[in-house]
PDB file of C-alpha atoms in Angstrom:
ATOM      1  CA  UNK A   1     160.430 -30.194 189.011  1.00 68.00           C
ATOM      2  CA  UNK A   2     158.676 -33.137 191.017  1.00 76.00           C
ATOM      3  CA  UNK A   3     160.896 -36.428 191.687  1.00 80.00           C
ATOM      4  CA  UNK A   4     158.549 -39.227 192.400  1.00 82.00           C
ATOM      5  CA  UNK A   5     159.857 -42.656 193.282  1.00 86.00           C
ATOM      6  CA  UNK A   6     157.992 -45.440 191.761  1.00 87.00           C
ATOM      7  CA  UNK A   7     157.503 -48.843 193.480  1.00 90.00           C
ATOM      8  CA  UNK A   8     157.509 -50.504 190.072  1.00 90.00           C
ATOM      9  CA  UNK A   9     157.062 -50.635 186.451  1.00 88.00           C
ATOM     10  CA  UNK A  10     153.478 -50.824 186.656  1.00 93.00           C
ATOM     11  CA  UNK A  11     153.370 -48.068 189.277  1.00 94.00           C
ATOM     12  CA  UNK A  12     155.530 -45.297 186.963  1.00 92.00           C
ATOM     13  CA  UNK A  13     153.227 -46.618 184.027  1.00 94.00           C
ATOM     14  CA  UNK A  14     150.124 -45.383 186.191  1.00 96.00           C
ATOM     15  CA  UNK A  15     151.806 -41.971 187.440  1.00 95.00           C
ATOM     16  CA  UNK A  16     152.807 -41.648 183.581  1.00 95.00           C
ATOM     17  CA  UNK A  17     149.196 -42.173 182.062  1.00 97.00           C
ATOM     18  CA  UNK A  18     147.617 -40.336 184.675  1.00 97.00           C
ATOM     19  CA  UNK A  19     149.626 -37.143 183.736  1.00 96.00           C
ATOM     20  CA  UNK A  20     148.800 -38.246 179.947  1.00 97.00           C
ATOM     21  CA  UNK A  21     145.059 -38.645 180.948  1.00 97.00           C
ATOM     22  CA  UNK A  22     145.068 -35.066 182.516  1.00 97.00           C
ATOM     23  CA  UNK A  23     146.457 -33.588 179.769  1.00 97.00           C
ATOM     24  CA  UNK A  24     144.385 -35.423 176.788  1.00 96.00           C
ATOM     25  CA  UNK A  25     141.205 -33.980 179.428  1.00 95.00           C
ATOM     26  CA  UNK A  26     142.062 -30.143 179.696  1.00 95.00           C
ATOM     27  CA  UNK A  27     143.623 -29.660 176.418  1.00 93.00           C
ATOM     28  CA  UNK A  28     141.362 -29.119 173.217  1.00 91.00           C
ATOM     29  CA  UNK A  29     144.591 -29.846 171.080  1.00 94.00           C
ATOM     30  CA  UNK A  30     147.108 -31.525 173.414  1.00 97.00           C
ATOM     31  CA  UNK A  31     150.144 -32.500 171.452  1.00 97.00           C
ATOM     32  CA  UNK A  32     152.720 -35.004 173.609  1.00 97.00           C
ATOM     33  CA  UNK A  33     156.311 -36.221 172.402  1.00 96.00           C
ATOM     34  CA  UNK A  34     156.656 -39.912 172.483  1.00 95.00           C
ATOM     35  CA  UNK A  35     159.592 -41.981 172.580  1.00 93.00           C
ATOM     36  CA  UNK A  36     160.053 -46.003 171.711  1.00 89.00           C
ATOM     37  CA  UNK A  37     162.091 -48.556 173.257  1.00 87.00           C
ATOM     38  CA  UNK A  38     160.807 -50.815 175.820  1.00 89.00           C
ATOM     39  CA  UNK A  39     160.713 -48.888 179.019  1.00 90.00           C
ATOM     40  CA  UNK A  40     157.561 -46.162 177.945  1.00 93.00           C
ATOM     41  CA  UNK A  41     155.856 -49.886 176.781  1.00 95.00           C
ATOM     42  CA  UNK A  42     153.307 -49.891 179.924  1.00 96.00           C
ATOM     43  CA  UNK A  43     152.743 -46.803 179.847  1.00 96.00           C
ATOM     44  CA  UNK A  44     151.006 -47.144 176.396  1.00 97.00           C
ATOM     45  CA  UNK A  45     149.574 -50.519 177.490  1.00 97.00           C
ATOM     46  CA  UNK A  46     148.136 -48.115 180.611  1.00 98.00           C
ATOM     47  CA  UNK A  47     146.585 -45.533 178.284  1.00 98.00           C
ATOM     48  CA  UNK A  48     145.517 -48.556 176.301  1.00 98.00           C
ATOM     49  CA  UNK A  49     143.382 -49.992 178.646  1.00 98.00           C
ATOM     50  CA  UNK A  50     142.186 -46.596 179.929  1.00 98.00           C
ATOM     51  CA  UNK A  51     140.641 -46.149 176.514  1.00 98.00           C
ATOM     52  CA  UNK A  52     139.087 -49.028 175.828  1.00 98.00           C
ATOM     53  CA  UNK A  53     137.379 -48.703 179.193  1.00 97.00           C
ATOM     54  CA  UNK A  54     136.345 -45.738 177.718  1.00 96.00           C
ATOM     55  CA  UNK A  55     137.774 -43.482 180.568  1.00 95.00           C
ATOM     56  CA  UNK A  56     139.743 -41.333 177.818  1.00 96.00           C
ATOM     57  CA  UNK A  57     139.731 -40.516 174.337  1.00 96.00           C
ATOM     58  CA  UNK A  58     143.240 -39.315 172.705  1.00 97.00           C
ATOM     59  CA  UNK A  59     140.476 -37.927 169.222  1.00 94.00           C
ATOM     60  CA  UNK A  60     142.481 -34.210 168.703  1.00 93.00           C
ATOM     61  CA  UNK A  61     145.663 -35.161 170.161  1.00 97.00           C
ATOM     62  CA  UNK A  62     148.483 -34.846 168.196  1.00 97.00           C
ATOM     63  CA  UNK A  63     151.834 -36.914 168.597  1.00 97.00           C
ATOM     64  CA  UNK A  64     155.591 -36.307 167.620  1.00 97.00           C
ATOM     65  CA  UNK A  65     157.794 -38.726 167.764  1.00 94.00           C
ATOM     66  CA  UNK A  66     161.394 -38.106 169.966  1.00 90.00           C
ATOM     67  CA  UNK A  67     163.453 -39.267 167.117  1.00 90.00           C
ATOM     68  CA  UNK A  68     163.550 -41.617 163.987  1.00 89.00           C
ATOM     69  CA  UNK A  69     166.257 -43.496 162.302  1.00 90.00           C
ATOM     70  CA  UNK A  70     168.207 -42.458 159.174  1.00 92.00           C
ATOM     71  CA  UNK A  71     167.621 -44.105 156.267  1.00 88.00           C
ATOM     72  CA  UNK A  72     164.616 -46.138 157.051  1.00 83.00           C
ATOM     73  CA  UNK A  73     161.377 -45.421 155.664  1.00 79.00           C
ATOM     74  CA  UNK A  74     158.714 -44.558 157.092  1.00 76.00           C
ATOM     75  CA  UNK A  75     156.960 -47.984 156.748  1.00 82.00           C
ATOM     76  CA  UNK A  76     159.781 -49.849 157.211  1.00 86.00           C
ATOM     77  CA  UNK A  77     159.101 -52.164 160.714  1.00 87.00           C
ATOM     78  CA  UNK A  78     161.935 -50.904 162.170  1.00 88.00           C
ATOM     79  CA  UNK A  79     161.312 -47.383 161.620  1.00 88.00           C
ATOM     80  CA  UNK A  80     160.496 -45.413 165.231  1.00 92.00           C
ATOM     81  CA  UNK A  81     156.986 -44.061 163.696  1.00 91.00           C
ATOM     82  CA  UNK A  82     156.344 -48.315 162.816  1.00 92.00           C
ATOM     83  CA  UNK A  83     156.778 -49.048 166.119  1.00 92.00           C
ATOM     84  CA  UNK A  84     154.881 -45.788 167.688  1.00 93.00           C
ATOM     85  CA  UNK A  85     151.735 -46.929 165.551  1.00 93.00           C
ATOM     86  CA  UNK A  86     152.298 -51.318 166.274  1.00 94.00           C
ATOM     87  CA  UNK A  87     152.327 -50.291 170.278  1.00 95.00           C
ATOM     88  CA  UNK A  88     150.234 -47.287 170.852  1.00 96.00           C
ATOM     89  CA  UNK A  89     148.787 -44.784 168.071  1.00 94.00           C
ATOM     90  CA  UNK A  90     146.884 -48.112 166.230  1.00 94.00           C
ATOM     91  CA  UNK A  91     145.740 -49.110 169.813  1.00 96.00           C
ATOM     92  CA  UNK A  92     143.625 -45.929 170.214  1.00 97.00           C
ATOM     93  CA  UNK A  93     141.777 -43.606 168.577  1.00 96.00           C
ATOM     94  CA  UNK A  94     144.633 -41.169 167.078  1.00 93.00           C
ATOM     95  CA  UNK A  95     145.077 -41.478 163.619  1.00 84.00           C
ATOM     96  CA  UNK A  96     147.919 -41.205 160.845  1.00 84.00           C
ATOM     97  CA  UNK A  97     146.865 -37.885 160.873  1.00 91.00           C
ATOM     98  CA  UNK A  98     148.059 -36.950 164.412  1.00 94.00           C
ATOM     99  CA  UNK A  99     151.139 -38.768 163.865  1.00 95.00           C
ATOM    100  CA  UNK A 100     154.598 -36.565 163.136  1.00 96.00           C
ATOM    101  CA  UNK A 101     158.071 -38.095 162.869  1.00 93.00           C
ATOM    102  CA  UNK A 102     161.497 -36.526 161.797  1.00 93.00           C
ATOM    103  CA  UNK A 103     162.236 -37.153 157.991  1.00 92.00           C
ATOM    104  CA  UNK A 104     164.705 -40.389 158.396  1.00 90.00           C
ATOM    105  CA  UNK A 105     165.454 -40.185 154.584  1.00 91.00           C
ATOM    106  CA  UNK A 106     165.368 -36.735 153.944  1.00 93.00           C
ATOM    107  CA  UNK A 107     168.586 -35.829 151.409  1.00 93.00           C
ATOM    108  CA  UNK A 108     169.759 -32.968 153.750  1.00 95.00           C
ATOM    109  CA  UNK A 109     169.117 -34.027 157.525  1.00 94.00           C
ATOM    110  CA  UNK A 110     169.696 -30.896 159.385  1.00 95.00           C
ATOM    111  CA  UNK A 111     167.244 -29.049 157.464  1.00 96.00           C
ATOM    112  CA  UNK A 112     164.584 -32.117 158.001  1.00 95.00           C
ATOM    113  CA  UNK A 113     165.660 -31.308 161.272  1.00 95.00           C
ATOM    114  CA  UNK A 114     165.245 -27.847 160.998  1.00 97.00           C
ATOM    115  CA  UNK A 115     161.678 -28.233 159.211  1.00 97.00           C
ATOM    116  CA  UNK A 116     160.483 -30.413 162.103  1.00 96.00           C
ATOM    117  CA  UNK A 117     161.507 -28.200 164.894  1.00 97.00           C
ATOM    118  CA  UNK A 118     159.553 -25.315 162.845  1.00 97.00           C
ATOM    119  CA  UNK A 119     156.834 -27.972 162.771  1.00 97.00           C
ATOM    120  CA  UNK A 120     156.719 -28.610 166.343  1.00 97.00           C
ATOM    121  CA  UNK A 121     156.161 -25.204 166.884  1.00 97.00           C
ATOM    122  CA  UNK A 122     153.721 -24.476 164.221  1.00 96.00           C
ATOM    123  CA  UNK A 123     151.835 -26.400 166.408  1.00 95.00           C
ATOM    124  CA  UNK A 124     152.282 -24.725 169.867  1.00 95.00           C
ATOM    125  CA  UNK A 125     155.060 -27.191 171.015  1.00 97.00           C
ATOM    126  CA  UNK A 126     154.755 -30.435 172.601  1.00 97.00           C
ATOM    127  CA  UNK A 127     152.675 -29.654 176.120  1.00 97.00           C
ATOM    128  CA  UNK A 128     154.435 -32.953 177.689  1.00 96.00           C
ATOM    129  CA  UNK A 129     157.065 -35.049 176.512  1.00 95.00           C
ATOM    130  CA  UNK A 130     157.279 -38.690 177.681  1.00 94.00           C
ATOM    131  CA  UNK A 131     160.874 -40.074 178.203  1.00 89.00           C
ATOM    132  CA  UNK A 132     162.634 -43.911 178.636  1.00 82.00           C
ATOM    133  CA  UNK A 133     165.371 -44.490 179.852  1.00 78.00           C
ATOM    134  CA  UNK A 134     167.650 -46.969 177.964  1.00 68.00           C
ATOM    135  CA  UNK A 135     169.335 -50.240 179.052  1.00 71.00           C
ATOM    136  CA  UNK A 136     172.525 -48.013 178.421  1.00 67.00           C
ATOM    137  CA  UNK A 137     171.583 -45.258 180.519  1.00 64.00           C
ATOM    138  CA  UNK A 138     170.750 -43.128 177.641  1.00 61.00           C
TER     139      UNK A 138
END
């Protein structure tokens, strides 16, 4: 493990989206875990900008979300997978398609659970998972 110490916001989103950038390069099918909340927010605006530059293209990438809330749908603007697509997957060019969230209404939530672990490694894992941290500490 590598512990870098960031000067700032802006300066972790960089590190962040550079890792990000290197992955969505080698990869043919990269697939990277993304969290909400506010702290991974410029990060996404980083990667934003990077694409519409044109320095990187996230076309073949694949995205699961951390974690979703129970009992709201999908569409709902609450909903994790909402927010994932308002601040980042809309923003590029990843669509719908590349988009995977835990089942927030399933009927029986460990096996939705269950069924998207099995998913996430149907498709060879998630090669880098991006993390916040939470104004609790979680």
């Amino acid at each position: 493990m590598e512990v870098v110490i960031a000067e700032s916001p802006d300066h972790v989103a960089r590190i962040c989206a550079d890792s990000i950038e290197r992955l969505v390069r080698t990869e043919r099918t990269p697939t990277l875990g993304l969290p909400t909340g506010s702290s991974p927010l410029p990060t996404y605006r980083e990667l934003q900008r990077r694409y519409e530059r044109g320095d990187v293209s996230f076309a073949g990438t694949r995205c699961f979300l951390l974690d979703e809330y129970v009992g709201l749908g999908a569409g709902h603007p609450q909903a994790y997978r909402s927010f994932i697509r308002r601040e980042f997957v809309d923003r590029v060019d990843l669509g719908e398609h590349a988009l995977f969230s835990p089942d927030g209404e399933a009927d029986n939530l460990l096996a939705a659970a269950v069924d998207y672990d099995r998913l996430i490694a149907d498709h060879g894992g998630i090669d880098l998972q991006l993390l916040g941290i939470g104004t609790d500490g979680h």
